[in-house]
């Protein structure tokens, strides 16, 4: 995750908790003259998974070092982490994951993990230490990353990296303290779920801007790309023809869960058909019938 301009801003780590939402440390977004606030980011924030995606909305927690970030486009190549509501206990073994500095690499730019144990808890944080003597736990760039616990084959989130003594990290001063501090998330499951609603985003051409599709009387469908500033391009792309046999069309967003917005058509006999979007501004010519006898409703949304 990068805050401010690429290459010169602050780098942190985050964890996907829903297709369109990342959880990270609020302190990654704060700066002395401008703390993170609810709403549109005041400076560029991007998250990189399989591609770089802009953050369009921030939800910082009022009294915990965590924040939720809404992405311009959903991530479908990574499964969101499960959330644990069971409080960690002293002696629990966790895995801490991040993209930050390591013992021998300044900017590894790849995911790494370490095994740690819980050495203490309070109402909002966990203290952790490496299970290998003198080993690094978390370093610069790891802030906001996940601490997870495995139980019965399920990996679930229990904390977010908050601070570290940096012991064992490249370039850090020697210290006798080899631990780190995690922000607890087990008691934030309700807050996370409440603030991560599904995002229905009709970005048909995957340029991180919402678009409009118009149907003409002769059944031609045309895509008018949004410009991201409240306007629509004057040029269009014809994406389908002969779509005048449907009484109604609407787009519920990503209806089939593949990360691309779709179109549903209702026919005069009440049949509903799903036409998947292809993610490049077009619509599949094949369809799936998802319901029948839906002709007793005056309007669908």
PDB file of C-alpha atoms in Angstrom:
ATOM      1  CA  UNK A   1       0.000   0.000   0.000  1.00  0.00           C
ATOM      2  CA  UNK A   2       1.342   3.450  -0.881  1.00  0.00           C
ATOM      3  CA  UNK A   3       0.271   6.782   0.593  1.00  0.00           C
ATOM      4  CA  UNK A   4       1.058   9.904  -1.484  1.00  0.00           C
ATOM      5  CA  UNK A   5       2.885   9.821  -4.801  1.00  0.00           C
ATOM      6  CA  UNK A   6       4.294   6.487  -5.954  1.00  0.00           C
ATOM      7  CA  UNK A   7       7.940   6.037  -5.028  1.00  0.00           C
ATOM      8  CA  UNK A   8       8.074   8.969  -2.624  1.00  0.00           C
ATOM      9  CA  UNK A   9       5.172   8.321  -0.287  1.00  0.00           C
ATOM     10  CA  UNK A  10       4.838   6.049   2.687  1.00  0.00           C
ATOM     11  CA  UNK A  11       4.676   2.304   2.176  1.00  0.00           C
ATOM     12  CA  UNK A  12       2.639   0.045   4.440  1.00  0.00           C
ATOM     13  CA  UNK A  13       0.906  -3.337   4.317  1.00  0.00           C
ATOM     14  CA  UNK A  14      -2.780  -4.192   4.505  1.00  0.00           C
ATOM     15  CA  UNK A  15      -5.061  -7.199   4.424  1.00  0.00           C
ATOM     16  CA  UNK A  16      -8.086  -7.841   2.207  1.00  0.00           C
ATOM     17  CA  UNK A  17     -11.176  -8.320   4.403  1.00  0.00           C
ATOM     18  CA  UNK A  18     -13.755  -8.118   1.583  1.00  0.00           C
ATOM     19  CA  UNK A  19     -13.483  -7.941  -2.196  1.00  0.00           C
ATOM     20  CA  UNK A  20     -13.537  -4.129  -2.185  1.00  0.00           C
ATOM     21  CA  UNK A  21     -12.111  -3.444   1.271  1.00  0.00           C
ATOM     22  CA  UNK A  22      -8.627  -3.481   2.833  1.00  0.00           C
ATOM     23  CA  UNK A  23      -7.878  -3.199   6.551  1.00  0.00           C
ATOM     24  CA  UNK A  24      -4.648  -1.462   7.552  1.00  0.00           C
ATOM     25  CA  UNK A  25      -3.174   0.711  10.306  1.00  0.00           C
ATOM     26  CA  UNK A  26      -4.724   4.147  10.680  1.00  0.00           C
ATOM     27  CA  UNK A  27      -1.271   5.510  11.554  1.00  0.00           C
ATOM     28  CA  UNK A  28      -0.153   4.711   7.993  1.00  0.00           C
ATOM     29  CA  UNK A  29      -2.649   7.313   6.760  1.00  0.00           C
ATOM     30  CA  UNK A  30      -2.044   9.940   9.442  1.00  0.00           C
ATOM     31  CA  UNK A  31       0.441  12.744   9.233  1.00  0.00           C
ATOM     32  CA  UNK A  32       1.214  15.449  11.754  1.00  0.00           C
ATOM     33  CA  UNK A  33      -0.774  18.181  10.022  1.00  0.00           C
ATOM     34  CA  UNK A  34      -3.541  15.998   8.631  1.00  0.00           C
ATOM     35  CA  UNK A  35      -4.928  12.984  10.496  1.00  0.00           C
ATOM     36  CA  UNK A  36      -6.933  10.409   8.567  1.00  0.00           C
ATOM     37  CA  UNK A  37     -10.634  11.224   8.449  1.00  0.00           C
ATOM     38  CA  UNK A  38     -13.775   9.543   7.210  1.00  0.00           C
ATOM     39  CA  UNK A  39     -14.329  10.091   3.496  1.00  0.00           C
ATOM     40  CA  UNK A  40     -12.434  10.533   0.251  1.00  0.00           C
ATOM     41  CA  UNK A  41      -8.628  10.498   0.773  1.00  0.00           C
ATOM     42  CA  UNK A  42      -7.083  13.971   0.702  1.00  0.00           C
ATOM     43  CA  UNK A  43      -3.984  12.557  -1.022  1.00  0.00           C
ATOM     44  CA  UNK A  44      -3.436   9.572  -3.307  1.00  0.00           C
ATOM     45  CA  UNK A  45      -3.658   6.156  -1.682  1.00  0.00           C
ATOM     46  CA  UNK A  46      -3.170   3.019  -3.763  1.00  0.00           C
ATOM     47  CA  UNK A  47      -3.220  -0.676  -2.967  1.00  0.00           C
ATOM     48  CA  UNK A  48      -1.308  -3.189  -5.073  1.00  0.00           C
ATOM     49  CA  UNK A  49      -2.370  -6.826  -5.276  1.00  0.00           C
ATOM     50  CA  UNK A  50      -2.304  -8.186  -8.813  1.00  0.00           C
ATOM     51  CA  UNK A  51      -2.557  -4.588 -10.024  1.00  0.00           C
ATOM     52  CA  UNK A  52      -2.539  -1.102  -8.529  1.00  0.00           C
ATOM     53  CA  UNK A  53      -6.007   0.014  -7.385  1.00  0.00           C
ATOM     54  CA  UNK A  54      -6.942   3.458  -6.108  1.00  0.00           C
ATOM     55  CA  UNK A  55      -8.562   3.923  -2.709  1.00  0.00           C
ATOM     56  CA  UNK A  56     -11.802   5.913  -2.977  1.00  0.00           C
ATOM     57  CA  UNK A  57     -13.001   6.015   0.647  1.00  0.00           C
ATOM     58  CA  UNK A  58     -11.461   5.733   4.115  1.00  0.00           C
ATOM     59  CA  UNK A  59     -13.067   4.634   7.390  1.00  0.00           C
ATOM     60  CA  UNK A  60     -10.609   5.191  10.258  1.00  0.00           C
ATOM     61  CA  UNK A  61     -11.544   3.748  13.648  1.00  0.00           C
ATOM     62  CA  UNK A  62     -12.107   6.411  16.283  1.00  0.00           C
ATOM     63  CA  UNK A  63      -9.938   4.937  19.029  1.00  0.00           C
ATOM     64  CA  UNK A  64      -8.029   2.022  17.530  1.00  0.00           C
ATOM     65  CA  UNK A  65      -5.053   2.066  15.164  1.00  0.00           C
ATOM     66  CA  UNK A  66      -6.958   0.556  12.227  1.00  0.00           C
ATOM     67  CA  UNK A  67      -8.684   1.900   9.130  1.00  0.00           C
ATOM     68  CA  UNK A  68     -10.764   0.423   6.328  1.00  0.00           C
ATOM     69  CA  UNK A  69     -10.044   1.409   2.731  1.00  0.00           C
ATOM     70  CA  UNK A  70     -12.576   1.015  -0.074  1.00  0.00           C
ATOM     71  CA  UNK A  71     -11.069   0.124  -3.438  1.00  0.00           C
ATOM     72  CA  UNK A  72     -12.103   1.578  -6.776  1.00  0.00           C
ATOM     73  CA  UNK A  73     -12.384  -1.957  -8.157  1.00  0.00           C
ATOM     74  CA  UNK A  74     -12.852  -5.255  -6.322  1.00  0.00           C
ATOM     75  CA  UNK A  75     -10.011  -7.762  -5.996  1.00  0.00           C
ATOM     76  CA  UNK A  76     -11.033 -11.223  -7.175  1.00  0.00           C
ATOM     77  CA  UNK A  77      -7.634 -12.919  -7.398  1.00  0.00           C
ATOM     78  CA  UNK A  78      -7.213 -13.092  -3.595  1.00  0.00           C
ATOM     79  CA  UNK A  79      -9.626 -14.593  -1.071  1.00  0.00           C
ATOM     80  CA  UNK A  80     -10.417 -12.179   1.779  1.00  0.00           C
ATOM     81  CA  UNK A  81      -9.093 -13.278   5.157  1.00  0.00           C
ATOM     82  CA  UNK A  82     -11.486 -14.810   7.685  1.00  0.00           C
ATOM     83  CA  UNK A  83     -12.140 -12.765  10.824  1.00  0.00           C
ATOM     84  CA  UNK A  84     -11.726 -14.331  14.271  1.00  0.00           C
ATOM     85  CA  UNK A  85     -13.803 -13.135  17.201  1.00  0.00           C
ATOM     86  CA  UNK A  86     -11.862 -15.309  19.675  1.00  0.00           C
ATOM     87  CA  UNK A  87      -9.466 -13.263  21.805  1.00  0.00           C
ATOM     88  CA  UNK A  88      -5.802 -14.299  21.540  1.00  0.00           C
ATOM     89  CA  UNK A  89      -4.195 -15.587  24.713  1.00  0.00           C
ATOM     90  CA  UNK A  90      -0.634 -15.570  26.007  1.00  0.00           C
ATOM     91  CA  UNK A  91       1.209 -18.467  24.412  1.00  0.00           C
ATOM     92  CA  UNK A  92      -0.841 -18.494  21.190  1.00  0.00           C
ATOM     93  CA  UNK A  93       1.285 -18.980  18.081  1.00  0.00           C
ATOM     94  CA  UNK A  94       0.589 -16.517  15.240  1.00  0.00           C
ATOM     95  CA  UNK A  95       1.950 -15.711  11.809  1.00  0.00           C
ATOM     96  CA  UNK A  96       2.773 -12.083  11.015  1.00  0.00           C
ATOM     97  CA  UNK A  97       2.766 -11.160   7.321  1.00  0.00           C
ATOM     98  CA  UNK A  98       4.022  -8.070   5.533  1.00  0.00           C
ATOM     99  CA  UNK A  99       5.773  -6.491   2.569  1.00  0.00           C
ATOM    100  CA  UNK A 100       8.245  -4.392   4.542  1.00  0.00           C
ATOM    101  CA  UNK A 101      11.966  -4.502   5.215  1.00  0.00           C
ATOM    102  CA  UNK A 102      13.608  -7.787   6.247  1.00  0.00           C
ATOM    103  CA  UNK A 103      16.869  -8.677   7.977  1.00  0.00           C
ATOM    104  CA  UNK A 104      18.801  -8.400   4.713  1.00  0.00           C
ATOM    105  CA  UNK A 105      16.619  -6.591   2.139  1.00  0.00           C
ATOM    106  CA  UNK A 106      15.676  -2.904   2.155  1.00  0.00           C
ATOM    107  CA  UNK A 107      12.649  -3.125  -0.150  1.00  0.00           C
ATOM    108  CA  UNK A 108      11.836  -6.803  -0.782  1.00  0.00           C
ATOM    109  CA  UNK A 109       8.609  -5.982  -2.642  1.00  0.00           C
ATOM    110  CA  UNK A 110       7.266  -9.433  -1.904  1.00  0.00           C
ATOM    111  CA  UNK A 111       5.269 -11.018   0.880  1.00  0.00           C
ATOM    112  CA  UNK A 112       7.150 -12.572   3.798  1.00  0.00           C
ATOM    113  CA  UNK A 113       6.044 -14.016   7.122  1.00  0.00           C
ATOM    114  CA  UNK A 114       7.385 -14.906  10.554  1.00  0.00           C
ATOM    115  CA  UNK A 115       6.133 -17.127  13.348  1.00  0.00           C
ATOM    116  CA  UNK A 116       5.588 -15.370  16.681  1.00  0.00           C
ATOM    117  CA  UNK A 117       4.012 -16.082  20.043  1.00  0.00           C
ATOM    118  CA  UNK A 118       1.752 -13.862  22.125  1.00  0.00           C
ATOM    119  CA  UNK A 119       3.602 -12.621  25.217  1.00  0.00           C
ATOM    120  CA  UNK A 120       0.937 -10.284  26.604  1.00  0.00           C
ATOM    121  CA  UNK A 121      -2.510  -8.830  25.979  1.00  0.00           C
ATOM    122  CA  UNK A 122      -4.610  -5.886  27.048  1.00  0.00           C
ATOM    123  CA  UNK A 123      -7.989  -4.587  25.912  1.00  0.00           C
ATOM    124  CA  UNK A 124      -6.743  -3.198  22.594  1.00  0.00           C
ATOM    125  CA  UNK A 125      -3.301  -4.667  21.815  1.00  0.00           C
ATOM    126  CA  UNK A 126      -1.153  -7.805  21.777  1.00  0.00           C
ATOM    127  CA  UNK A 127       2.526  -8.067  22.575  1.00  0.00           C
ATOM    128  CA  UNK A 128       4.395 -10.583  20.439  1.00  0.00           C
ATOM    129  CA  UNK A 129       7.904 -11.994  20.150  1.00  0.00           C
ATOM    130  CA  UNK A 130       9.567 -14.243  17.605  1.00  0.00           C
ATOM    131  CA  UNK A 131       9.683 -17.947  18.322  1.00  0.00           C
ATOM    132  CA  UNK A 132      13.266 -17.963  17.028  1.00  0.00           C
ATOM    133  CA  UNK A 133      15.701 -16.079  19.323  1.00  0.00           C
ATOM    134  CA  UNK A 134      16.859 -12.687  17.974  1.00  0.00           C
ATOM    135  CA  UNK A 135      14.742 -13.086  14.805  1.00  0.00           C
ATOM    136  CA  UNK A 136      12.970 -10.058  13.337  1.00  0.00           C
ATOM    137  CA  UNK A 137       9.238  -9.834  13.928  1.00  0.00           C
ATOM    138  CA  UNK A 138       7.925  -6.838  11.970  1.00  0.00           C
ATOM    139  CA  UNK A 139       9.940  -4.055  10.293  1.00  0.00           C
ATOM    140  CA  UNK A 140       9.326  -0.766   8.517  1.00  0.00           C
ATOM    141  CA  UNK A 141       6.782  -1.224   5.742  1.00  0.00           C
ATOM    142  CA  UNK A 142       4.992  -4.036   7.585  1.00  0.00           C
ATOM    143  CA  UNK A 143       2.698  -1.670   9.528  1.00  0.00           C
ATOM    144  CA  UNK A 144      -0.949  -2.438   8.836  1.00  0.00           C
ATOM    145  CA  UNK A 145      -0.242  -6.045   7.888  1.00  0.00           C
ATOM    146  CA  UNK A 146      -2.083  -9.010   9.390  1.00  0.00           C
ATOM    147  CA  UNK A 147      -1.367 -11.240  12.346  1.00  0.00           C
ATOM    148  CA  UNK A 148      -3.234 -14.495  11.761  1.00  0.00           C
ATOM    149  CA  UNK A 149      -3.917 -17.622  13.777  1.00  0.00           C
ATOM    150  CA  UNK A 150      -4.498 -21.078  12.365  1.00  0.00           C
ATOM    151  CA  UNK A 151      -7.071 -23.309  14.021  1.00  0.00           C
ATOM    152  CA  UNK A 152      -8.484 -26.546  12.610  1.00  0.00           C
ATOM    153  CA  UNK A 153      -7.077 -25.693   9.194  1.00  0.00           C
ATOM    154  CA  UNK A 154      -8.647 -22.223   9.085  1.00  0.00           C
ATOM    155  CA  UNK A 155      -6.504 -19.088   9.020  1.00  0.00           C
ATOM    156  CA  UNK A 156      -8.165 -16.074  10.623  1.00  0.00           C
ATOM    157  CA  UNK A 157      -7.195 -12.498  11.411  1.00  0.00           C
ATOM    158  CA  UNK A 158      -6.551 -11.568  15.063  1.00  0.00           C
ATOM    159  CA  UNK A 159      -4.436  -8.421  14.788  1.00  0.00           C
ATOM    160  CA  UNK A 160      -2.912  -5.654  12.674  1.00  0.00           C
ATOM    161  CA  UNK A 161       0.760  -4.631  12.950  1.00  0.00           C
ATOM    162  CA  UNK A 162       1.051  -1.457  15.001  1.00  0.00           C
ATOM    163  CA  UNK A 163       4.654  -0.935  16.156  1.00  0.00           C
ATOM    164  CA  UNK A 164       7.939  -2.782  16.532  1.00  0.00           C
ATOM    165  CA  UNK A 165      11.317  -2.418  18.171  1.00  0.00           C
ATOM    166  CA  UNK A 166      12.782  -3.256  14.730  1.00  0.00           C
ATOM    167  CA  UNK A 167      15.178  -5.769  16.238  1.00  0.00           C
ATOM    168  CA  UNK A 168      16.844  -7.787  13.480  1.00  0.00           C
ATOM    169  CA  UNK A 169      15.620  -5.426  10.737  1.00  0.00           C
ATOM    170  CA  UNK A 170      18.092  -4.125   8.180  1.00  0.00           C
ATOM    171  CA  UNK A 171      19.505  -0.729   9.168  1.00  0.00           C
ATOM    172  CA  UNK A 172      17.871  -0.680  12.623  1.00  0.00           C
ATOM    173  CA  UNK A 173      19.844   0.057  15.772  1.00  0.00           C
ATOM    174  CA  UNK A 174      20.665  -2.864  18.041  1.00  0.00           C
ATOM    175  CA  UNK A 175      18.179  -3.375  20.865  1.00  0.00           C
ATOM    176  CA  UNK A 176      17.624  -5.984  23.522  1.00  0.00           C
ATOM    177  CA  UNK A 177      13.872  -5.895  22.928  1.00  0.00           C
ATOM    178  CA  UNK A 178      12.895  -8.269  20.113  1.00  0.00           C
ATOM    179  CA  UNK A 179       9.141  -7.796  20.299  1.00  0.00           C
ATOM    180  CA  UNK A 180       6.371  -5.923  18.549  1.00  0.00           C
ATOM    181  CA  UNK A 181       2.850  -4.712  19.238  1.00  0.00           C
ATOM    182  CA  UNK A 182      -0.314  -5.676  17.339  1.00  0.00           C
ATOM    183  CA  UNK A 183      -3.691  -3.943  17.376  1.00  0.00           C
ATOM    184  CA  UNK A 184      -6.348  -6.470  18.359  1.00  0.00           C
ATOM    185  CA  UNK A 185      -9.114  -7.073  15.809  1.00  0.00           C
ATOM    186  CA  UNK A 186     -11.041  -9.911  17.478  1.00  0.00           C
ATOM    187  CA  UNK A 187     -13.413  -7.405  19.103  1.00  0.00           C
ATOM    188  CA  UNK A 188     -13.701  -5.347  15.899  1.00  0.00           C
ATOM    189  CA  UNK A 189     -15.422  -8.002  13.781  1.00  0.00           C
ATOM    190  CA  UNK A 190     -18.780  -6.239  14.107  1.00  0.00           C
ATOM    191  CA  UNK A 191     -17.268  -2.872  13.202  1.00  0.00           C
ATOM    192  CA  UNK A 192     -15.493  -4.355  10.169  1.00  0.00           C
ATOM    193  CA  UNK A 193     -18.626  -6.110   8.904  1.00  0.00           C
ATOM    194  CA  UNK A 194     -20.765  -3.019   9.455  1.00  0.00           C
ATOM    195  CA  UNK A 195     -18.406  -0.813   7.459  1.00  0.00           C
ATOM    196  CA  UNK A 196     -17.635  -3.097   4.510  1.00  0.00           C
ATOM    197  CA  UNK A 197     -20.867  -3.324   2.511  1.00  0.00           C
ATOM    198  CA  UNK A 198     -20.726  -4.844  -0.983  1.00  0.00           C
ATOM    199  CA  UNK A 199     -19.695  -2.246  -3.556  1.00  0.00           C
ATOM    200  CA  UNK A 200     -21.708  -2.211  -6.770  1.00  0.00           C
ATOM    201  CA  UNK A 201     -19.474  -0.374  -9.189  1.00  0.00           C
ATOM    202  CA  UNK A 202     -20.397  -0.199 -12.861  1.00  0.00           C
ATOM    203  CA  UNK A 203     -16.915   0.251 -14.284  1.00  0.00           C
ATOM    204  CA  UNK A 204     -17.454  -1.737 -17.463  1.00  0.00           C
ATOM    205  CA  UNK A 205     -14.085  -0.985 -19.067  1.00  0.00           C
ATOM    206  CA  UNK A 206     -11.953  -1.365 -15.898  1.00  0.00           C
ATOM    207  CA  UNK A 207     -10.412   2.110 -15.921  1.00  0.00           C
ATOM    208  CA  UNK A 208     -11.518   2.839 -12.313  1.00  0.00           C
ATOM    209  CA  UNK A 209     -14.293   5.193 -13.499  1.00  0.00           C
ATOM    210  CA  UNK A 210     -18.029   4.501 -13.556  1.00  0.00           C
ATOM    211  CA  UNK A 211     -19.623   4.231 -16.989  1.00  0.00           C
ATOM    212  CA  UNK A 212     -23.061   4.453 -18.622  1.00  0.00           C
ATOM    213  CA  UNK A 213     -24.615   2.052 -21.117  1.00  0.00           C
ATOM    214  CA  UNK A 214     -27.391   3.344 -23.348  1.00  0.00           C
ATOM    215  CA  UNK A 215     -29.932   1.251 -25.283  1.00  0.00           C
ATOM    216  CA  UNK A 216     -31.363   2.727 -28.472  1.00  0.00           C
ATOM    217  CA  UNK A 217     -34.798   2.016 -29.947  1.00  0.00           C
ATOM    218  CA  UNK A 218     -33.242  -0.295 -32.541  1.00  0.00           C
ATOM    219  CA  UNK A 219     -31.693  -2.452 -29.785  1.00  0.00           C
ATOM    220  CA  UNK A 220     -28.119  -1.157 -30.089  1.00  0.00           C
ATOM    221  CA  UNK A 221     -26.169  -0.972 -26.798  1.00  0.00           C
ATOM    222  CA  UNK A 222     -23.489   1.682 -26.524  1.00  0.00           C
ATOM    223  CA  UNK A 223     -20.938   2.223 -23.775  1.00  0.00           C
ATOM    224  CA  UNK A 224     -20.226   5.827 -22.776  1.00  0.00           C
ATOM    225  CA  UNK A 225     -17.119   5.878 -20.580  1.00  0.00           C
ATOM    226  CA  UNK A 226     -17.093   8.075 -17.483  1.00  0.00           C
ATOM    227  CA  UNK A 227     -14.204  10.512 -17.075  1.00  0.00           C
ATOM    228  CA  UNK A 228     -14.029  10.279 -13.281  1.00  0.00           C
ATOM    229  CA  UNK A 229     -14.855  13.955 -12.736  1.00  0.00           C
ATOM    230  CA  UNK A 230     -18.609  13.857 -13.164  1.00  0.00           C
ATOM    231  CA  UNK A 231     -18.663  13.774 -16.953  1.00  0.00           C
ATOM    232  CA  UNK A 232     -19.159  11.260 -19.750  1.00  0.00           C
ATOM    233  CA  UNK A 233     -17.080  10.832 -22.882  1.00  0.00           C
ATOM    234  CA  UNK A 234     -18.692  12.173 -26.064  1.00  0.00           C
ATOM    235  CA  UNK A 235     -17.441   9.105 -27.936  1.00  0.00           C
ATOM    236  CA  UNK A 236     -18.964   5.674 -27.492  1.00  0.00           C
ATOM    237  CA  UNK A 237     -18.345   2.009 -28.160  1.00  0.00           C
ATOM    238  CA  UNK A 238     -21.068  -0.185 -29.618  1.00  0.00           C
ATOM    239  CA  UNK A 239     -21.082  -3.342 -27.494  1.00  0.00           C
ATOM    240  CA  UNK A 240     -24.191  -5.199 -28.705  1.00  0.00           C
ATOM    241  CA  UNK A 241     -27.061  -5.131 -31.183  1.00  0.00           C
ATOM    242  CA  UNK A 242     -30.610  -6.563 -31.277  1.00  0.00           C
ATOM    243  CA  UNK A 243     -31.270  -5.935 -27.603  1.00  0.00           C
ATOM    244  CA  UNK A 244     -34.741  -4.480 -28.238  1.00  0.00           C
ATOM    245  CA  UNK A 245     -36.635  -7.639 -27.259  1.00  0.00           C
ATOM    246  CA  UNK A 246     -36.206  -6.984 -23.542  1.00  0.00           C
ATOM    247  CA  UNK A 247     -38.678  -4.895 -21.612  1.00  0.00           C
ATOM    248  CA  UNK A 248     -36.085  -3.726 -19.081  1.00  0.00           C
ATOM    249  CA  UNK A 249     -32.329  -3.709 -18.513  1.00  0.00           C
ATOM    250  CA  UNK A 250     -30.400  -2.915 -15.355  1.00  0.00           C
ATOM    251  CA  UNK A 251     -26.938  -3.463 -13.905  1.00  0.00           C
ATOM    252  CA  UNK A 252     -26.702  -4.675 -10.291  1.00  0.00           C
ATOM    253  CA  UNK A 253     -22.905  -4.452 -10.378  1.00  0.00           C
ATOM    254  CA  UNK A 254     -20.873  -7.638 -10.150  1.00  0.00           C
ATOM    255  CA  UNK A 255     -23.740 -10.120  -9.913  1.00  0.00           C
ATOM    256  CA  UNK A 256     -21.781 -13.354 -10.525  1.00  0.00           C
ATOM    257  CA  UNK A 257     -18.771 -12.585  -8.319  1.00  0.00           C
ATOM    258  CA  UNK A 258     -16.073 -12.433 -11.003  1.00  0.00           C
ATOM    259  CA  UNK A 259     -15.138  -8.804 -10.342  1.00  0.00           C
ATOM    260  CA  UNK A 260     -16.807  -7.448 -13.504  1.00  0.00           C
ATOM    261  CA  UNK A 261     -20.137  -5.598 -13.670  1.00  0.00           C
ATOM    262  CA  UNK A 262     -22.968  -7.463 -15.389  1.00  0.00           C
ATOM    263  CA  UNK A 263     -26.326  -6.714 -17.018  1.00  0.00           C
ATOM    264  CA  UNK A 264     -29.667  -8.351 -16.261  1.00  0.00           C
ATOM    265  CA  UNK A 265     -32.432  -8.255 -18.839  1.00  0.00           C
ATOM    266  CA  UNK A 266     -36.117  -8.820 -18.163  1.00  0.00           C
ATOM    267  CA  UNK A 267     -38.256 -10.115 -21.008  1.00  0.00           C
ATOM    268  CA  UNK A 268     -41.971  -9.454 -21.499  1.00  0.00           C
ATOM    269  CA  UNK A 269     -42.810 -12.983 -20.301  1.00  0.00           C
ATOM    270  CA  UNK A 270     -41.055 -12.314 -16.981  1.00  0.00           C
ATOM    271  CA  UNK A 271     -37.851 -14.234 -17.696  1.00  0.00           C
ATOM    272  CA  UNK A 272     -34.679 -12.745 -16.143  1.00  0.00           C
ATOM    273  CA  UNK A 273     -31.375 -13.410 -17.893  1.00  0.00           C
ATOM    274  CA  UNK A 274     -27.877 -12.591 -16.681  1.00  0.00           C
ATOM    275  CA  UNK A 275     -25.396 -11.315 -19.287  1.00  0.00           C
ATOM    276  CA  UNK A 276     -21.887 -11.227 -17.752  1.00  0.00           C
ATOM    277  CA  UNK A 277     -19.569  -8.310 -18.422  1.00  0.00           C
ATOM    278  CA  UNK A 278     -16.156  -9.135 -19.863  1.00  0.00           C
ATOM    279  CA  UNK A 279     -14.214  -6.437 -17.994  1.00  0.00           C
ATOM    280  CA  UNK A 280     -13.083  -4.655 -21.165  1.00  0.00           C
ATOM    281  CA  UNK A 281     -16.250  -2.685 -21.923  1.00  0.00           C
ATOM    282  CA  UNK A 282     -18.234  -5.509 -23.496  1.00  0.00           C
ATOM    283  CA  UNK A 283     -21.003  -7.944 -22.588  1.00  0.00           C
ATOM    284  CA  UNK A 284     -21.046 -11.684 -23.166  1.00  0.00           C
ATOM    285  CA  UNK A 285     -23.444 -12.866 -25.885  1.00  0.00           C
ATOM    286  CA  UNK A 286     -24.260 -15.927 -23.796  1.00  0.00           C
ATOM    287  CA  UNK A 287     -26.612 -15.712 -20.867  1.00  0.00           C
ATOM    288  CA  UNK A 288     -27.898 -17.570 -17.837  1.00  0.00           C
ATOM    289  CA  UNK A 289     -31.615 -17.662 -17.049  1.00  0.00           C
ATOM    290  CA  UNK A 290     -31.832 -16.788 -13.360  1.00  0.00           C
ATOM    291  CA  UNK A 291     -35.602 -16.444 -12.820  1.00  0.00           C
ATOM    292  CA  UNK A 292     -39.008 -16.714 -14.465  1.00  0.00           C
ATOM    293  CA  UNK A 293     -42.436 -15.117 -13.872  1.00  0.00           C
ATOM    294  CA  UNK A 294     -40.993 -11.760 -12.883  1.00  0.00           C
ATOM    295  CA  UNK A 295     -43.473  -9.822 -15.022  1.00  0.00           C
ATOM    296  CA  UNK A 296     -45.733  -8.838 -12.124  1.00  0.00           C
ATOM    297  CA  UNK A 297     -43.294  -6.130 -10.944  1.00  0.00           C
ATOM    298  CA  UNK A 298     -43.494  -2.636 -12.383  1.00  0.00           C
ATOM    299  CA  UNK A 299     -39.793  -1.902 -11.955  1.00  0.00           C
ATOM    300  CA  UNK A 300     -36.537  -3.572 -10.928  1.00  0.00           C
ATOM    301  CA  UNK A 301     -33.390  -1.990  -9.477  1.00  0.00           C
TER     302      UNK A 301
END
